[in-house]
Amino acid sequence: MAVPLLATKLYTPPLRAEWVARPHLVERLSAGLVGRKLTLVSAPAGTGKTALVTAWLSELPAAFEIAWLSLDEADDDPHRFFAYLLAALRTADDTIGGEAQRLLESSHTPPAEDLITSLLNDVCGSAPLILVLDDYHTIAELSIHEAVASLLDGEPPHMHLVITTRHDPPLPLSRLRGRGQMVEIRQSDLRFTPEEAAVFLNQSMGLRLAPSEIAALEERTEGWITGLQLAALSMQGRDRAGITRFLAGFSGRYHFILDYLADEVLQHQPPALQQFLLQTSILERLTGPLCDWIIGSQEAGELPAAPPRFSDSQSTLDHLEAANLFIVPLDDEREWYRYHQLFAELLRARLKETRPELIPELHRRAAAWHEQAGSRSEAVHHALATQDHTLAAEVVERAILTIATWSRADVAIMQSWLSKLPHVAVNSRPWLRLFSSRLLYIGGQPELAAQTLQALEEWLRDHPTVPDAARILGLAVVDRASYAAVLGHVQEAKELVRRTLHHVSADDPIARFRAPAILGMAH
């Protein structure tokens, strides 16, 4: 049964005009031709997989025959796949596949084992041969994967298989890796270096960007080639002021980036996985238990349950990494991950468009999980994002209370937290007012710190039933005494210390340590 074939699927794509030479990667690919069976180029969409292989092939000696097959979803059928595979091999050497072709044209699709055996026998008599299966991620049919695995097992030494894919295929990769029979090019390898980004943007794309502008773009795109290209296309034709404005606002929400990621990545995922991606996009770092808590349904009618096709969130994260879905591992144990910056921004924008009512609850859950895990900065970040100022003030207060000693970094972080809370939220919580005064003092404003404490003291006397009122009052008064002593107001310092000692018990640390120290300094 003959299958009509599209000839352009068998052509090696031309080298792109804007291609940036990458000799270190080309050398790795060439080295893989010696004693290796497979070259696997596995990375997300738009990372330059096909362009790299095309550039490498263009530099190989003429002694190598090249068979190229560009796959698509329609090729996920054994009969059609083998028809194209035979056609691709025959473009390299027309003596290959005669018997296999006759088998394929019989009324029924012959066993894959027979086809592969016939092909390998023919290849044994051919010149050095490289077979490229481009976009192999479009293949899901198990019998095709089994046939390709058989092809790898029986490959003669002068044949080499190259696979480009967006996710790792179900082939015996671990065995090939363990035997040293595979070359792997991954997302981290394909990422443009700052030097390559400069060549691409200023030479290939004709822009005149300053080193700082190139560095900013490289950082925002994380070296993602298509992200850089879309940004460059958007800047072409703009004047200097327009380029500056573009760079200032460049993010995953920029429409070219958003459209590309939505079309090429997000919409191809199952609905349950899209739901997982959107709901976990609020997280700066992801781990299985945290994601379980975020997406888990704690009460009927709340958030949707975890995607049913995965046993738990850790399985989902493992799947995302294997599928190269713009996720970056943060440790060698593969417990913590993060999304690519631009991909995360796309997901957050889509979540805001489709389910804005979920966002506060997702942040509330993230804050609770991080607080229980002892991750105070992350807990505060998510609590502030809920826009529930009462909750945020509570979380900030508990976070500051856990800080035993205040380093310079801690002071900066606490100042940032308090600055994001409205005054009413701070003023209603005496601990936060006390912390505020201490930060003012550390920041070189002792007079304002003392005024803040005096106002807090008066407020506490009017609200004696608030939790920890007596304790906070004692701390406020002794802090005022300390500031007065530093400012040279000796009599005021002595009077405040005596008042403090009158209100606190003898075994209180204030009475045992701080008050005597301040009194000694005053004397």
Coordinates of C-alpha atoms in Angstrom, one line a residue:
M1 CA 0.0 0.0 0.0
A2 CA 1.8 3.1 -1.3
V3 CA 1.8 6.3 0.9
P4 CA 2.0 9.7 -0.8
L5 CA 5.1 11.4 0.4
L6 CA 5.9 15.1 0.8
A7 CA 9.4 15.5 -0.5
T8 CA 10.2 18.6 1.6
K9 CA 10.1 16.4 4.7
L10 CA 13.2 14.7 3.4
Y11 CA 15.3 17.8 2.8
T12 CA 18.0 19.0 5.2
P13 CA 16.9 22.5 6.2
P14 CA 19.1 25.3 4.9
L15 CA 21.4 27.0 7.3
R16 CA 19.7 30.1 8.7
A17 CA 21.1 33.5 7.7
E18 CA 21.2 34.6 11.4
W19 CA 23.0 31.5 12.6
V20 CA 25.7 32.2 15.2
A21 CA 28.7 29.8 15.0
R22 CA 28.9 27.5 18.0
P23 CA 32.1 25.6 17.4
H24 CA 32.1 24.0 20.9
L25 CA 28.8 22.3 20.2
V26 CA 29.7 21.3 16.7
E27 CA 32.9 19.7 18.1
R28 CA 30.8 17.7 20.6
L29 CA 28.5 16.5 17.8
S30 CA 31.4 15.5 15.6
A31 CA 33.2 13.6 18.4
G32 CA 30.0 11.6 18.9
L33 CA 30.5 10.0 15.5
V34 CA 33.3 7.9 16.9
G35 CA 32.1 4.9 18.8
R36 CA 28.6 6.3 19.5
K37 CA 25.2 5.0 18.3
L38 CA 23.0 8.0 19.1
T39 CA 23.1 11.8 19.3
L40 CA 20.2 13.1 21.3
V41 CA 19.4 16.8 21.1
S42 CA 16.6 17.2 23.7
A43 CA 15.4 20.7 24.7
P44 CA 12.3 22.9 24.7
A45 CA 10.7 24.6 21.7
G46 CA 12.7 27.4 20.2
T47 CA 16.1 26.5 21.6
G48 CA 17.9 26.0 18.2
K49 CA 18.0 22.2 18.1
T50 CA 17.3 21.8 14.4
A51 CA 19.5 24.8 13.5
L52 CA 22.5 23.3 15.5
V53 CA 22.2 19.9 13.7
T54 CA 21.9 21.6 10.3
A55 CA 25.0 23.7 10.9
W56 CA 26.9 20.7 12.1
L57 CA 26.0 18.6 9.1
S58 CA 27.0 21.4 6.7
E59 CA 30.6 21.2 8.1
L60 CA 31.0 17.4 7.9
P61 CA 33.2 15.9 5.2
A62 CA 31.5 14.8 1.9
A63 CA 32.2 11.2 2.8
F64 CA 29.2 11.1 5.0
E65 CA 25.8 10.4 3.5
I66 CA 22.9 12.3 5.2
A67 CA 19.4 11.0 5.5
W68 CA 17.0 13.6 7.0
L69 CA 13.4 13.1 8.1
S70 CA 11.3 15.9 9.5
L71 CA 8.5 14.3 11.5
D72 CA 5.0 15.6 12.4
E73 CA 1.9 14.3 14.2
A74 CA 0.7 12.6 11.0
D75 CA 3.7 10.3 11.1
D76 CA 2.6 8.7 14.3
D77 CA 1.4 5.7 12.3
P78 CA 3.7 2.7 11.7
H79 CA 3.0 2.3 8.0
R80 CA 3.4 6.0 7.3
F81 CA 6.5 6.3 9.5
F82 CA 8.3 3.4 7.8
A83 CA 7.4 4.8 4.3
Y84 CA 9.1 8.1 5.2
L85 CA 12.0 6.4 6.9
L86 CA 12.7 4.3 3.8
A87 CA 12.4 7.4 1.6
A88 CA 14.8 9.3 3.8
L89 CA 17.4 6.6 3.7
R90 CA 17.1 6.2 -0.1
T91 CA 17.8 9.9 -0.5
A92 CA 21.2 9.1 1.0
D93 CA 21.8 5.8 -0.8
D94 CA 19.3 4.5 -3.4
T95 CA 20.5 0.9 -2.8
I96 CA 19.0 0.9 0.7
G97 CA 15.6 -0.4 1.4
G98 CA 14.6 -2.2 -1.8
E99 CA 13.4 -5.4 0.0
A100 CA 11.9 -3.3 2.8
Q101 CA 10.0 -1.3 0.3
R102 CA 8.5 -4.4 -1.3
L103 CA 7.5 -5.6 2.2
L104 CA 5.9 -2.3 3.0
E105 CA 3.9 -2.2 -0.2
S106 CA 2.2 -5.6 0.5
S107 CA -1.4 -5.5 1.5
H108 CA -0.6 -5.6 5.2
T109 CA 2.0 -3.7 7.2
P110 CA 4.8 -6.2 7.7
P111 CA 6.4 -6.8 11.2
A112 CA 8.7 -4.0 12.2
E113 CA 11.4 -6.4 13.0
D114 CA 11.5 -7.7 9.4
L115 CA 11.7 -4.1 8.1
I116 CA 14.5 -3.1 10.4
T117 CA 16.5 -6.3 9.7
S118 CA 16.2 -5.7 6.0
L119 CA 17.2 -2.0 6.3
L120 CA 20.2 -2.8 8.5
N121 CA 21.4 -5.5 6.1
D122 CA 21.4 -2.9 3.3
V123 CA 23.1 -0.2 5.4
C124 CA 26.0 -2.6 6.1
G125 CA 27.1 -2.2 2.5
S126 CA 26.7 1.6 2.4
A127 CA 29.0 4.6 2.9
P128 CA 29.2 6.3 6.4
L129 CA 25.6 7.2 7.1
I130 CA 23.9 9.7 9.4
L131 CA 20.1 9.4 9.9
V132 CA 18.4 12.4 11.4
L133 CA 14.9 12.1 12.9
D134 CA 13.9 15.7 13.5
D135 CA 11.0 16.6 15.9
Y136 CA 10.8 13.0 17.2
H137 CA 8.6 14.3 20.1
T138 CA 5.6 14.0 17.7
I139 CA 5.8 10.2 17.8
A140 CA 3.8 8.5 20.5
E141 CA 3.2 5.0 19.0
L142 CA 4.9 2.4 21.0
S143 CA 5.6 0.1 18.0
I144 CA 7.6 2.9 16.3
H145 CA 9.7 3.5 19.5
E146 CA 10.4 -0.3 19.6
A147 CA 11.4 -0.3 16.0
V148 CA 13.8 2.7 16.5
A149 CA 15.3 0.9 19.6
S150 CA 15.9 -2.2 17.4
L151 CA 17.5 0.1 14.8
L152 CA 19.9 1.4 17.5
D153 CA 20.7 -2.1 18.7
G154 CA 21.6 -3.3 15.3
E155 CA 23.4 -0.2 14.0
P156 CA 26.6 -1.0 12.1
P157 CA 29.7 1.1 13.2
H158 CA 29.5 3.4 10.2
M159 CA 25.9 4.4 10.9
H160 CA 24.8 7.1 13.4
L161 CA 21.3 8.1 14.5
V162 CA 20.5 11.7 15.4
I163 CA 17.3 12.6 17.2
T164 CA 16.0 16.1 17.9
T165 CA 13.1 16.3 20.3
R166 CA 11.3 18.4 22.9
H167 CA 11.3 15.6 25.4
D168 CA 13.2 12.4 26.0
P169 CA 11.8 9.5 23.9
P170 CA 11.1 6.1 25.5
L171 CA 14.2 4.6 24.1
P172 CA 17.0 2.7 26.1
L173 CA 18.7 6.0 26.9
S174 CA 20.1 4.8 30.3
R175 CA 21.7 1.8 28.7
L176 CA 23.3 3.8 25.9
R177 CA 24.4 6.4 28.4
G178 CA 25.9 3.8 30.7
R179 CA 27.8 2.2 27.8
G180 CA 29.1 5.6 26.6
Q181 CA 27.2 5.1 23.3
M182 CA 25.3 8.4 23.3
V183 CA 26.0 12.1 23.0
E184 CA 23.5 14.4 24.7
I185 CA 22.8 18.1 24.0
R186 CA 20.5 19.7 26.5
Q187 CA 18.7 23.0 27.2
S188 CA 21.6 24.2 29.3
D189 CA 24.0 23.5 26.4
L190 CA 21.9 25.3 23.8
R191 CA 21.5 28.5 25.9
F192 CA 23.3 31.4 24.3
T193 CA 26.3 32.7 26.3
P194 CA 26.4 36.5 26.7
E195 CA 29.1 36.6 23.9
E196 CA 26.9 34.6 21.6
A197 CA 23.9 36.8 22.4
A198 CA 26.0 39.9 21.5
V199 CA 27.0 38.4 18.1
F200 CA 23.4 37.3 17.4
L201 CA 21.7 40.7 18.4
N202 CA 24.3 43.1 17.0
Q203 CA 25.7 41.2 14.0
S204 CA 23.0 38.7 12.9
M205 CA 20.0 40.9 13.7
G206 CA 21.6 44.2 12.9
L207 CA 21.0 46.0 16.2
R208 CA 23.4 48.3 18.0
L209 CA 22.8 47.4 21.6
A210 CA 25.2 48.4 24.5
P211 CA 26.8 45.6 26.5
S212 CA 24.5 46.3 29.4
E213 CA 21.4 46.0 27.2
I214 CA 22.6 42.7 25.8
A215 CA 23.3 41.4 29.3
A216 CA 19.8 42.4 30.4
L217 CA 18.2 40.6 27.5
E218 CA 20.3 37.6 28.0
E219 CA 19.4 37.5 31.6
R220 CA 15.7 37.9 31.0
T221 CA 15.5 35.3 28.3
E222 CA 18.0 33.0 30.1
G223 CA 19.8 32.6 26.7
W224 CA 16.7 31.2 25.0
I225 CA 17.4 31.7 21.3
T226 CA 13.8 32.2 20.2
G227 CA 13.2 34.7 23.0
L228 CA 16.2 36.7 21.9
Q229 CA 15.1 36.5 18.3
L230 CA 11.5 37.7 19.0
A231 CA 12.9 40.5 21.1
A232 CA 15.3 41.5 18.3
L233 CA 12.6 41.5 15.7
S234 CA 10.5 43.8 17.9
M235 CA 13.4 46.3 18.3
Q236 CA 14.2 46.5 14.6
G237 CA 13.2 49.8 13.1
R238 CA 12.8 51.5 16.5
D239 CA 14.8 54.6 17.4
R240 CA 17.0 54.7 20.5
A241 CA 14.2 55.9 22.7
G242 CA 11.9 53.1 21.5
I243 CA 14.5 50.5 22.1
T244 CA 15.1 51.8 25.6
R245 CA 11.3 51.6 26.3
F246 CA 11.1 48.1 24.9
L247 CA 14.0 46.8 27.0
A248 CA 12.5 48.4 30.1
G249 CA 9.2 46.6 29.6
F250 CA 10.4 43.3 28.1
S251 CA 8.8 40.3 29.8
G252 CA 6.9 37.1 29.1
R253 CA 3.8 39.2 28.7
Y254 CA 5.2 40.8 25.5
H255 CA 2.8 39.7 22.8
F256 CA 5.3 38.0 20.6
I257 CA 6.7 35.9 23.4
L258 CA 3.3 35.2 24.8
D259 CA 1.9 34.0 21.5
Y260 CA 4.9 31.8 20.8
L261 CA 4.9 30.1 24.2
A262 CA 1.1 29.7 24.1
D263 CA 1.0 28.3 20.6
E264 CA 4.1 26.1 20.8
V265 CA 4.1 24.9 24.4
L266 CA 1.0 25.5 26.5
Q267 CA -1.8 24.6 24.2
H268 CA -0.2 21.2 23.4
Q269 CA -0.4 20.0 27.0
P270 CA -3.3 18.0 28.4
P271 CA -5.9 20.1 30.3
A272 CA -5.0 18.6 33.6
L273 CA -1.3 19.5 33.1
Q274 CA -2.2 23.0 31.9
Q275 CA -4.1 23.4 35.2
F276 CA -1.1 22.3 37.2
L277 CA 1.2 24.7 35.3
L278 CA -1.1 27.7 35.8
Q279 CA -1.8 27.1 39.5
T280 CA 1.8 26.5 40.4
S281 CA 3.1 29.5 38.4
I282 CA 2.6 31.7 41.5
L283 CA 5.6 29.9 43.1
E284 CA 9.2 31.1 42.7
R285 CA 10.4 27.6 43.6
L286 CA 8.6 24.3 43.2
T287 CA 8.8 21.1 45.1
G288 CA 6.4 18.1 45.2
P289 CA 4.9 18.6 48.7
L290 CA 4.4 22.3 48.2
C291 CA 2.7 21.8 44.8
D292 CA 0.5 19.1 46.4
W293 CA -0.6 21.7 49.0
I294 CA -1.2 24.4 46.4
I295 CA -3.4 22.4 44.1
G296 CA -4.9 19.9 46.6
S297 CA -8.6 20.3 47.4
Q298 CA -8.8 20.8 51.2
E299 CA -12.6 21.4 51.2
A300 CA -15.4 20.5 48.8
G301 CA -15.8 23.3 46.2
E302 CA -12.4 24.7 46.7
L303 CA -9.5 24.4 44.2
P304 CA -9.5 21.5 41.7
A305 CA -7.7 18.3 42.7
A306 CA -4.3 17.3 41.4
P307 CA -4.1 16.1 37.8
P308 CA -5.4 12.6 37.7
R309 CA -2.8 11.3 35.3
F310 CA 0.0 11.7 37.8
S311 CA 0.2 10.1 41.2
D312 CA 1.4 13.3 42.9
S313 CA 3.1 16.6 42.2
Q314 CA 6.6 15.2 42.3
S315 CA 5.7 12.8 39.5
T316 CA 4.4 15.8 37.6
L317 CA 7.6 17.8 38.1
D318 CA 9.6 14.8 37.0
H319 CA 7.4 14.6 33.9
L320 CA 7.9 18.3 33.2
E321 CA 11.7 18.0 33.4
A322 CA 11.7 14.9 31.1
A323 CA 9.4 16.8 28.7
N324 CA 11.7 19.9 28.7
L325 CA 8.8 22.1 29.6
F326 CA 10.8 25.2 30.5
I327 CA 11.5 23.9 34.0
V328 CA 14.9 24.2 35.6
P329 CA 16.2 21.9 38.4
L330 CA 17.7 23.8 41.4
D331 CA 19.5 20.8 43.0
D332 CA 21.1 17.6 42.1
E333 CA 18.5 15.6 43.9
R334 CA 15.7 17.0 41.7
E335 CA 13.6 18.1 44.7
W336 CA 13.4 21.8 43.9
Y337 CA 12.7 23.4 40.5
R338 CA 11.7 26.7 39.0
Y339 CA 10.1 27.7 35.7
H340 CA 11.9 29.6 33.0
Q341 CA 11.3 33.3 33.7
L342 CA 9.4 34.1 30.5
F343 CA 7.4 30.9 30.8
A344 CA 6.5 31.7 34.4
E345 CA 5.3 35.2 33.3
L346 CA 3.2 33.7 30.5
L347 CA 1.6 31.2 33.0
R348 CA 0.9 34.0 35.5
A349 CA -0.6 36.2 32.8
R350 CA -2.8 33.3 31.6
L351 CA -3.9 32.5 35.2
K352 CA -4.8 36.2 35.8
E353 CA -6.9 36.2 32.5
T354 CA -8.7 32.9 33.1
R355 CA -9.0 32.4 36.9
P356 CA -8.1 35.6 38.7
E357 CA -10.3 34.6 41.7
L358 CA -7.9 31.7 42.5
I359 CA -4.8 33.8 42.8
P360 CA -5.3 35.1 46.4
E361 CA -6.2 31.6 47.7
L362 CA -3.1 30.1 45.9
H363 CA -0.9 32.6 47.6
R364 CA -2.6 32.1 50.9
R365 CA -1.8 28.3 50.7
A366 CA 1.8 29.0 49.6
A367 CA 2.2 31.3 52.6
A368 CA 0.9 28.7 55.0
W369 CA 3.1 26.0 53.6
H370 CA 6.3 28.1 53.7
E371 CA 5.6 29.4 57.2
Q372 CA 5.2 25.8 58.5
A373 CA 8.4 24.8 56.6
G374 CA 10.3 27.7 58.3
S375 CA 10.8 29.6 55.0
R376 CA 10.0 33.0 56.4
S377 CA 10.9 35.1 53.4
E378 CA 8.8 33.0 51.0
A379 CA 5.9 33.0 53.5
V380 CA 5.9 36.8 53.7
H381 CA 6.2 37.1 49.9
H382 CA 3.1 35.0 49.3
A383 CA 1.2 36.6 52.2
L384 CA 1.8 40.1 50.8
A385 CA 0.6 38.8 47.4
T386 CA -2.8 37.9 48.8
Q387 CA -3.6 41.6 49.3
D388 CA -5.1 40.5 52.6
H389 CA -3.3 43.1 54.8
T390 CA -4.4 41.5 58.0
L391 CA -3.0 38.1 57.1
A392 CA 0.2 39.7 55.7
A393 CA 0.8 41.7 58.9
E394 CA 0.4 38.5 61.0
V395 CA 2.9 36.6 58.8
V396 CA 5.4 39.5 58.8
E397 CA 5.1 39.8 62.6
R398 CA 5.7 36.1 63.1
A399 CA 8.6 36.1 60.7
I400 CA 10.4 38.9 62.5
L401 CA 9.8 37.3 65.9
T402 CA 11.8 34.3 64.6
I403 CA 14.9 36.3 63.8
A404 CA 17.1 36.0 66.8
T405 CA 19.8 38.6 65.8
W406 CA 19.4 41.3 63.2
S407 CA 22.1 41.2 60.6
R408 CA 22.4 44.0 58.0
A409 CA 20.7 41.7 55.4
D410 CA 17.9 41.0 57.9
V411 CA 17.4 44.7 58.5
A412 CA 17.0 45.4 54.8
I413 CA 14.6 42.5 54.4
M414 CA 12.4 43.6 57.3
Q415 CA 12.4 47.2 56.1
S416 CA 11.1 45.9 52.7
W417 CA 8.4 43.9 54.4
L418 CA 7.1 46.7 56.5
S419 CA 7.2 49.2 53.7
K420 CA 4.7 47.0 51.7
L421 CA 2.2 47.0 54.6
P422 CA -0.3 49.9 54.9
H423 CA 0.1 52.1 58.0
V424 CA -3.2 50.9 59.5
A425 CA -2.0 47.3 59.4
V426 CA 1.2 48.1 61.2
N427 CA -0.4 50.5 63.7
S428 CA -2.9 47.9 64.9
R429 CA -0.1 45.4 65.7
P430 CA 2.2 46.6 68.6
W431 CA 5.0 44.1 67.8
L432 CA 5.2 45.6 64.3
R433 CA 5.3 49.1 65.8
L434 CA 8.1 48.1 68.1
F435 CA 10.0 46.6 65.2
S436 CA 9.4 49.7 63.1
S437 CA 10.9 51.9 65.8
R438 CA 14.0 49.7 66.0
L439 CA 14.5 49.8 62.2
L440 CA 14.2 53.6 62.4
Y441 CA 16.9 53.7 65.0
I442 CA 19.2 51.4 63.1
G443 CA 18.5 53.6 60.0
G444 CA 20.0 56.6 61.8
Q445 CA 16.7 58.2 63.0
P446 CA 16.8 57.9 66.8
E447 CA 14.6 60.9 67.5
L448 CA 11.8 59.5 65.2
A449 CA 12.3 56.0 66.7
A450 CA 11.8 57.5 70.2
Q451 CA 8.7 59.3 69.1
T452 CA 7.3 56.1 67.6
L453 CA 8.0 54.3 70.9
Q454 CA 6.3 57.0 72.9
A455 CA 3.2 56.8 70.7
L456 CA 3.3 53.0 71.1
E457 CA 3.5 53.3 74.9
E458 CA 0.5 55.5 75.0
W459 CA -1.4 53.1 72.7
L460 CA -0.6 50.1 74.9
R461 CA -1.8 51.9 78.0
D462 CA -5.1 52.4 76.1
H463 CA -5.2 48.8 75.0
P464 CA -4.0 46.7 78.0
T465 CA -5.8 43.5 76.9
V466 CA -4.0 43.0 73.6
P467 CA -1.7 39.9 73.6
D468 CA 1.7 40.5 75.0
A469 CA 0.8 44.1 76.0
A470 CA 2.9 44.2 79.2
R471 CA 5.9 42.5 77.6
I472 CA 5.8 44.9 74.6
L473 CA 5.4 47.9 76.9
G474 CA 8.5 46.9 78.9
L475 CA 10.5 46.5 75.7
A476 CA 9.2 49.9 74.4
V477 CA 10.2 51.7 77.5
V478 CA 13.6 50.2 77.8
D479 CA 14.2 50.9 74.1
R480 CA 13.3 54.5 74.7
A481 CA 15.8 54.5 77.6
S482 CA 18.5 53.2 75.4
Y483 CA 17.9 55.8 72.7
A484 CA 17.9 58.6 75.3
A485 CA 21.2 57.4 76.7
V486 CA 22.8 57.4 73.2
L487 CA 21.4 60.8 72.5
G488 CA 22.9 62.1 75.8
H489 CA 19.6 62.6 77.6
V490 CA 21.0 61.1 80.8
Q491 CA 18.2 61.9 83.3
E492 CA 15.5 60.8 80.9
A493 CA 17.4 57.5 80.4
K494 CA 17.6 56.9 84.2
E495 CA 14.0 57.7 84.7
L496 CA 12.9 55.4 81.9
V497 CA 15.0 52.6 83.3
R498 CA 13.5 53.0 86.8
R499 CA 10.0 52.9 85.3
T500 CA 10.9 49.8 83.4
L501 CA 12.2 48.0 86.5
H502 CA 9.0 48.9 88.3
H503 CA 6.8 47.1 85.6
V504 CA 8.8 43.9 84.9
S505 CA 9.6 41.0 87.1
A506 CA 13.1 40.5 88.5
D507 CA 13.8 37.4 86.4
D508 CA 12.8 39.1 83.1
P509 CA 15.8 39.5 80.8
I510 CA 15.0 43.2 80.6
A511 CA 15.5 43.6 84.3
R512 CA 18.5 41.2 84.5
F513 CA 20.5 42.4 81.5
R514 CA 19.2 45.4 79.4
A515 CA 18.1 47.8 82.1
P516 CA 21.3 47.5 84.2
A517 CA 23.4 47.9 81.0
I518 CA 21.5 51.1 80.0
L519 CA 21.7 52.5 83.5
G520 CA 25.4 51.9 83.6
M521 CA 25.8 53.7 80.3
A522 CA 23.8 56.6 81.6
H523 CA 25.9 56.9 84.8

